[in-house]
CSV table of C-alpha atoms in Angstrom, one decimal:
chain,number,residue,atom,x,y,z
A,1,MET,CA,21.6,-12.9,-65.8
A,2,ASN,CA,18.5,-14.6,-67.2
A,3,ILE,CA,19.5,-18.0,-68.8
A,4,LEU,CA,17.2,-17.5,-71.8
A,5,LEU,CA,18.9,-14.2,-72.5
A,6,LEU,CA,22.3,-16.0,-72.4
A,7,LYS,CA,21.0,-18.6,-74.8
A,8,LEU,CA,19.8,-15.9,-77.2
A,9,THR,CA,23.1,-14.0,-77.2
A,10,VAL,CA,26.0,-16.5,-76.6
A,11,THR,CA,24.9,-19.1,-79.1
A,12,PRO,CA,24.6,-16.9,-82.2
A,13,ILE,CA,27.9,-15.1,-81.4
A,14,VAL,CA,29.8,-18.4,-81.2
A,15,ILE,CA,28.2,-19.6,-84.4
A,16,ALA,CA,29.1,-16.3,-86.2
A,17,ILE,CA,32.7,-16.6,-85.2
A,18,ALA,CA,33.0,-20.2,-86.4
A,19,THR,CA,31.2,-19.5,-89.7
A,20,LEU,CA,33.3,-16.4,-90.6
A,21,ALA,CA,36.5,-18.3,-89.9
A,22,ALA,CA,35.3,-21.2,-92.0
A,23,ARG,CA,34.6,-19.0,-95.0
A,24,ARG,CA,38.2,-17.9,-95.1
A,25,TYR,CA,39.7,-21.3,-95.2
A,26,GLY,CA,37.3,-23.6,-97.1
A,27,PRO,CA,34.9,-26.5,-96.6
A,28,VAL,CA,37.2,-28.9,-94.8
A,29,VAL,CA,38.0,-26.2,-92.2
A,30,GLY,CA,34.4,-25.2,-92.1
A,31,GLY,CA,33.3,-28.7,-91.1
A,32,TRP,CA,36.2,-29.0,-88.7
A,33,LEU,CA,35.4,-25.9,-86.9
A,34,ILE,CA,31.8,-27.0,-86.5
A,35,GLY,CA,33.1,-30.0,-84.7
A,36,LEU,CA,33.8,-27.8,-81.8
A,37,PRO,CA,31.1,-27.8,-79.0
A,38,VAL,CA,29.4,-24.7,-80.5
A,39,THR,CA,25.9,-26.0,-79.6
A,40,ALA,CA,26.5,-28.9,-77.2
A,41,GLY,CA,28.8,-26.7,-75.1
A,42,PRO,CA,26.1,-24.0,-74.4
A,43,VAL,CA,23.4,-26.7,-73.9
A,44,THR,CA,25.5,-28.5,-71.3
A,45,VAL,CA,26.4,-25.2,-69.5
A,46,PHE,CA,22.7,-24.1,-69.5
A,47,LEU,CA,21.4,-27.5,-68.3
A,48,ASN,CA,24.0,-27.5,-65.5
A,49,ALA,CA,22.7,-24.1,-64.4
A,50,SER,CA,19.0,-25.1,-64.6
A,51,HIS,CA,18.9,-28.8,-63.8
A,52,GLY,CA,22.1,-29.3,-61.8
A,53,PRO,CA,25.4,-31.1,-62.4
A,54,ALA,CA,24.0,-34.7,-62.2
A,55,PHE,CA,21.6,-34.0,-65.1
A,56,ALA,CA,24.2,-32.1,-67.0
A,57,SER,CA,26.7,-34.9,-66.6
A,58,ARG,CA,24.3,-37.4,-68.1
A,59,THR,CA,23.6,-34.9,-70.9
A,60,ALA,CA,27.3,-34.7,-71.6
A,61,ALA,CA,27.4,-38.5,-71.7
A,62,GLY,CA,24.6,-38.3,-74.3
A,63,VAL,CA,26.7,-35.9,-76.3
A,64,VAL,CA,29.5,-38.5,-76.4
A,65,GLY,CA,26.9,-41.0,-77.7
A,66,GLY,CA,25.8,-38.3,-80.2
A,67,VAL,CA,29.3,-38.2,-81.7
A,68,THR,CA,28.7,-41.8,-82.8
A,69,ALA,CA,25.3,-40.8,-84.3
A,70,GLN,CA,27.0,-38.0,-86.2
A,71,GLY,CA,29.6,-40.3,-87.5
A,72,LEU,CA,26.9,-42.7,-88.7
A,73,PHE,CA,25.0,-39.7,-90.2
A,74,VAL,CA,28.1,-38.8,-92.4
A,75,LEU,CA,28.5,-42.5,-93.5
A,76,GLY,CA,24.8,-42.6,-94.3
A,77,PHE,CA,25.0,-39.4,-96.3
A,78,ALA,CA,28.1,-40.6,-98.2
A,79,ALA,CA,26.6,-43.9,-99.1
A,80,ALA,CA,23.3,-42.4,-100.2
A,81,MET,CA,25.0,-39.8,-102.4
A,82,ARG,CA,26.7,-42.5,-104.3
A,83,THR,CA,23.3,-43.6,-105.6
A,84,GLY,CA,23.1,-40.3,-107.6
A,85,ARG,CA,19.6,-39.5,-106.2
A,86,GLY,CA,20.5,-36.0,-105.0
A,87,TRP,CA,21.3,-34.2,-101.8
A,88,ARG,CA,17.7,-34.3,-100.4
A,89,PHE,CA,17.8,-38.1,-100.5
A,90,GLY,CA,21.2,-38.1,-98.9
A,91,ILE,CA,20.1,-35.9,-96.0
A,92,ALA,CA,16.9,-37.9,-95.5
A,93,VAL,CA,18.8,-41.2,-95.3
A,94,ALA,CA,21.5,-39.7,-93.1
A,95,SER,CA,18.8,-38.2,-90.8
A,96,VAL,CA,17.0,-41.5,-90.4
A,97,VAL,CA,20.4,-43.1,-89.5
A,98,PHE,CA,21.1,-40.4,-87.0
A,99,LEU,CA,17.7,-40.7,-85.3
A,100,ALA,CA,17.8,-44.5,-85.2
A,101,SER,CA,21.3,-44.2,-83.6
A,102,ALA,CA,20.1,-41.6,-81.1
A,103,PHE,CA,17.3,-43.8,-79.8
A,104,ALA,CA,19.7,-46.8,-79.8
A,105,MET,CA,22.1,-44.8,-77.7
A,106,ARG,CA,19.4,-44.2,-75.1
A,107,ALA,CA,18.2,-47.9,-75.2
A,108,LEU,CA,21.7,-49.3,-74.8
A,109,GLY,CA,22.3,-47.5,-71.6
A,110,LEU,CA,26.1,-47.7,-71.9
A,111,ASP,CA,28.4,-45.9,-69.5
A,112,THR,CA,30.3,-42.8,-70.7
A,113,LEU,CA,33.6,-44.6,-71.4
A,114,ALA,CA,31.8,-47.2,-73.5
A,115,PHE,CA,30.1,-44.4,-75.4
A,116,ALA,CA,33.5,-42.8,-75.9
A,117,VAL,CA,35.2,-45.9,-77.3
A,118,LEU,CA,32.2,-46.5,-79.7
A,119,ALA,CA,32.5,-42.8,-80.8
A,120,VAL,CA,36.3,-43.1,-81.5
A,121,VAL,CA,35.8,-46.3,-83.5
A,122,THR,CA,33.0,-44.7,-85.6
A,123,LEU,CA,35.1,-41.6,-86.3
A,124,LEU,CA,38.1,-43.5,-87.4
A,125,VAL,CA,36.0,-45.7,-89.7
A,126,GLY,CA,34.4,-42.6,-91.1
A,127,ILE,CA,37.7,-40.8,-91.7
A,128,LYS,CA,39.0,-43.9,-93.5
A,129,LEU,CA,35.9,-44.2,-95.8
A,130,VAL,CA,34.9,-40.6,-96.4
A,131,ARG,CA,37.5,-39.1,-98.6
A,132,ALA,CA,37.0,-36.1,-100.9
A,133,ASP,CA,40.3,-35.0,-102.5
A,134,GLY,CA,38.7,-33.9,-105.8
A,135,ALA,CA,38.4,-30.4,-106.9
A,136,GLY,CA,35.2,-28.3,-106.3
A,137,VAL,CA,34.0,-24.9,-107.2
A,138,ARG,CA,34.3,-22.1,-104.6
A,139,VAL,CA,31.5,-19.5,-104.5
A,140,ALA,CA,30.5,-16.8,-102.2
A,141,PRO,CA,27.8,-17.8,-99.7
A,142,PRO,CA,24.4,-16.1,-99.9
A,143,LYS,CA,23.7,-13.2,-97.6
A,144,TRP,CA,21.1,-15.2,-95.7
A,145,ASP,CA,23.6,-18.0,-94.9
A,146,LEU,CA,25.1,-16.6,-91.7
A,147,PRO,CA,21.8,-15.3,-90.1
A,148,LEU,CA,20.2,-18.7,-90.9
A,149,ARG,CA,22.9,-20.6,-89.2
A,150,MET,CA,22.8,-18.4,-86.2
A,151,ALA,CA,19.0,-18.7,-86.0
A,152,LEU,CA,18.9,-22.4,-86.4
A,153,ALA,CA,21.7,-23.1,-83.8
A,154,THR,CA,20.0,-20.8,-81.3
A,155,ALA,CA,16.6,-22.5,-81.9
A,156,LEU,CA,18.3,-25.9,-81.4
A,157,VAL,CA,19.8,-24.8,-78.1
A,158,VAL,CA,16.6,-23.2,-76.8
A,159,THR,CA,14.4,-26.2,-77.9
A,160,VAL,CA,16.6,-28.9,-76.5
A,161,THR,CA,17.1,-27.1,-73.1
A,162,ALA,CA,13.4,-26.3,-72.9
A,163,ALA,CA,12.4,-30.0,-73.6
A,164,ALA,CA,15.2,-31.5,-71.5
A,165,SER,CA,13.0,-32.6,-68.7
A,166,SER,CA,10.7,-34.5,-71.1
A,167,LEU,CA,13.5,-35.9,-73.2
A,168,GLY,CA,15.8,-37.0,-70.4
A,169,PRO,CA,19.5,-36.1,-70.1
A,170,VAL,CA,20.9,-38.8,-72.5
A,171,LEU,CA,18.5,-38.2,-75.3
A,172,SER,CA,18.8,-34.4,-74.9
A,173,GLY,CA,22.6,-34.8,-75.2
A,174,VAL,CA,22.4,-37.0,-78.3
A,175,LEU,CA,19.8,-34.8,-80.1
A,176,THR,CA,21.9,-31.7,-79.4
A,177,THR,CA,24.5,-33.1,-81.7
A,178,TYR,CA,22.3,-33.4,-84.8
A,179,PRO,CA,24.7,-31.9,-87.5
A,180,ILE,CA,22.4,-29.1,-88.6
A,181,LEU,CA,25.2,-26.6,-89.1
A,182,SER,CA,27.5,-28.8,-91.1
A,183,THR,CA,24.6,-30.0,-93.2
A,184,LEU,CA,23.8,-26.4,-94.2
A,185,LEU,CA,27.4,-26.0,-95.2
A,186,ALA,CA,27.5,-29.3,-97.0
A,187,VAL,CA,24.3,-28.7,-99.0
A,188,PHE,CA,25.5,-25.3,-100.0
A,189,ALA,CA,28.9,-26.8,-101.0
A,190,PHE,CA,27.1,-29.5,-103.0
A,191,ARG,CA,24.8,-27.2,-104.9
A,192,ASN,CA,27.6,-25.0,-105.9
A,193,GLY,CA,30.6,-27.4,-106.3
A,194,GLY,CA,29.4,-31.0,-106.4
A,195,LEU,CA,29.9,-34.0,-104.2
A,196,ALA,CA,33.6,-33.4,-103.5
A,197,PRO,CA,33.3,-30.2,-101.5
A,198,ALA,CA,30.2,-31.5,-99.7
A,199,LEU,CA,32.1,-34.6,-98.6
A,200,SER,CA,35.0,-32.3,-97.7
A,201,VAL,CA,32.7,-30.5,-95.2
A,202,TYR,CA,31.8,-33.8,-93.6
A,203,ARG,CA,35.3,-35.1,-93.5
A,204,GLY,CA,36.3,-31.9,-91.7
A,205,LEU,CA,33.4,-32.5,-89.3
A,206,LEU,CA,34.6,-36.1,-88.6
A,207,LEU,CA,38.1,-34.7,-87.7
A,208,GLY,CA,36.6,-31.9,-85.6
A,209,LEU,CA,34.3,-34.3,-83.6
A,210,PHE,CA,37.2,-35.5,-81.6
A,211,ALA,CA,37.1,-32.1,-80.0
A,212,LEU,CA,33.4,-32.4,-79.2
A,213,GLU,CA,34.0,-35.9,-77.7
A,214,SER,CA,36.8,-34.6,-75.6
A,215,PHE,CA,34.6,-31.8,-74.3
A,216,ALA,CA,31.7,-34.0,-73.5
A,217,LEU,CA,33.7,-36.8,-71.9
A,218,THR,CA,35.6,-34.4,-69.7
A,219,ALA,CA,32.4,-32.6,-68.6
A,220,SER,CA,30.6,-35.9,-68.0
A,221,LEU,CA,33.4,-37.3,-65.8
A,222,LEU,CA,34.0,-34.1,-63.8
A,223,LEU,CA,30.5,-32.6,-63.2
A,224,GLY,CA,29.4,-33.1,-59.7
A,225,HIS,CA,33.0,-33.9,-58.5
A,226,VAL,CA,34.6,-30.5,-59.0
A,227,SER,CA,33.2,-27.0,-59.4
A,228,SER,CA,31.4,-26.1,-62.6
A,229,ALA,CA,34.0,-23.5,-63.4
A,230,VAL,CA,36.8,-26.0,-63.2
A,231,THR,CA,34.8,-28.6,-65.1
A,232,PHE,CA,34.0,-26.4,-68.1
A,233,ALA,CA,37.5,-24.8,-68.2
A,234,ALA,CA,38.9,-28.3,-68.4
A,235,ALA,CA,36.3,-29.5,-70.9
A,236,PHE,CA,36.8,-26.6,-73.3
A,237,GLY,CA,40.5,-26.8,-72.8
A,238,ALA,CA,40.4,-30.5,-73.8
A,239,ALA,CA,38.3,-29.6,-76.9
A,240,PHE,CA,40.7,-27.0,-78.1
A,241,GLY,CA,43.7,-29.2,-77.3
A,242,CYS,CA,42.2,-32.0,-79.5
A,243,GLN,CA,41.4,-29.5,-82.2
A,244,ALA,CA,45.1,-28.4,-82.3
A,245,VAL,CA,46.1,-32.1,-82.8
A,246,THR,CA,43.6,-32.8,-85.6
A,247,LEU,CA,44.6,-29.5,-87.4
A,248,ILE,CA,47.5,-31.5,-88.8
A,249,ALA,CA,45.1,-33.9,-90.6
A,250,VAL,CA,42.9,-30.9,-91.7
A,251,GLN,CA,46.0,-29.2,-93.3
A,252,ALA,CA,46.8,-32.4,-95.1
A,253,SER,CA,43.3,-32.6,-96.6
A,254,ARG,CA,43.5,-29.0,-97.7
A,255,ARG,CA,46.8,-29.7,-99.5
A,256,ARG,CA,45.2,-32.6,-101.3
A,257,ILE,CA,42.2,-30.6,-102.3
A,258,ALA,CA,44.4,-27.7,-103.5
A,259,ALA,CA,46.5,-30.1,-105.6
A,260,ALA,CA,43.3,-31.5,-107.1
A,261,GLU,CA,42.1,-28.0,-108.0
A,262,ARG,CA,45.5,-27.2,-109.6
A,263,ARG,CA,45.3,-30.4,-111.7
A,264,ALA,CA,41.7,-29.5,-112.7
A,265,ALA,CA,42.8,-26.0,-113.7
A,266,LEU,CA,45.7,-27.3,-115.8
A,267,ALA,CA,43.4,-29.8,-117.5
A,268,SER,CA,40.9,-27.0,-118.4
A,269,ALA,CA,43.7,-24.8,-119.7
A,270,ARG,CA,44.9,-27.5,-122.0
A,271,LEU,CA,41.4,-27.8,-123.5
A,272,ILE,CA,41.2,-24.1,-124.3
């Protein structure tokens, strides 16, 4: 089958499934689900098919580095939003932090395991600092939300894989991880519910990124040593296994948010 056709069909289907599941369970779960390799997974698979396992292995290493860049993106967003200058300023600051981190990852030239350690440290720091247990307002997403996410994710996959030869494997991997999907969700959450639900999205993302790191680390270490089928089966298996573990933390966050919403509702009732 034509690789471009696969990109144009598989990617939006995966995004649609993740988005619809997220709508049912709230912003924390939404961010957490986006932490799965919904764009980096297809990119790595397609680059393995078009450029070979050695290139794809280095791309996966770049994805591991991209987890660090995503964690720093979230920290940059949270810090910028505390200034009260609005979500556009927050996204702009976070994006600058991400891009600076992306080019730093390429310049450092660390091996995959060093990237992995750096990513874990960044995620743990982010989870410690980015907390959003306050109540927010839940509203139905606009009709264009799902098609826009599907289109943007597909465009990202097609663009990165098309430009991979020019970008190089590591930078391709890092740029693949730009948190465009979680940012769409966070901006929508902020505009309709305030900072708390927006930070909930990103806290969920931080928890979910352990799955992305597991996928990328496994793929990077196995590609070229075992068959592609075994590699990606193991990589996706590692991602889902990690996701099962972090589900405990996600459920705890949901309980805290639900408790905050109940307290807010009681406070409003007393004022009536």
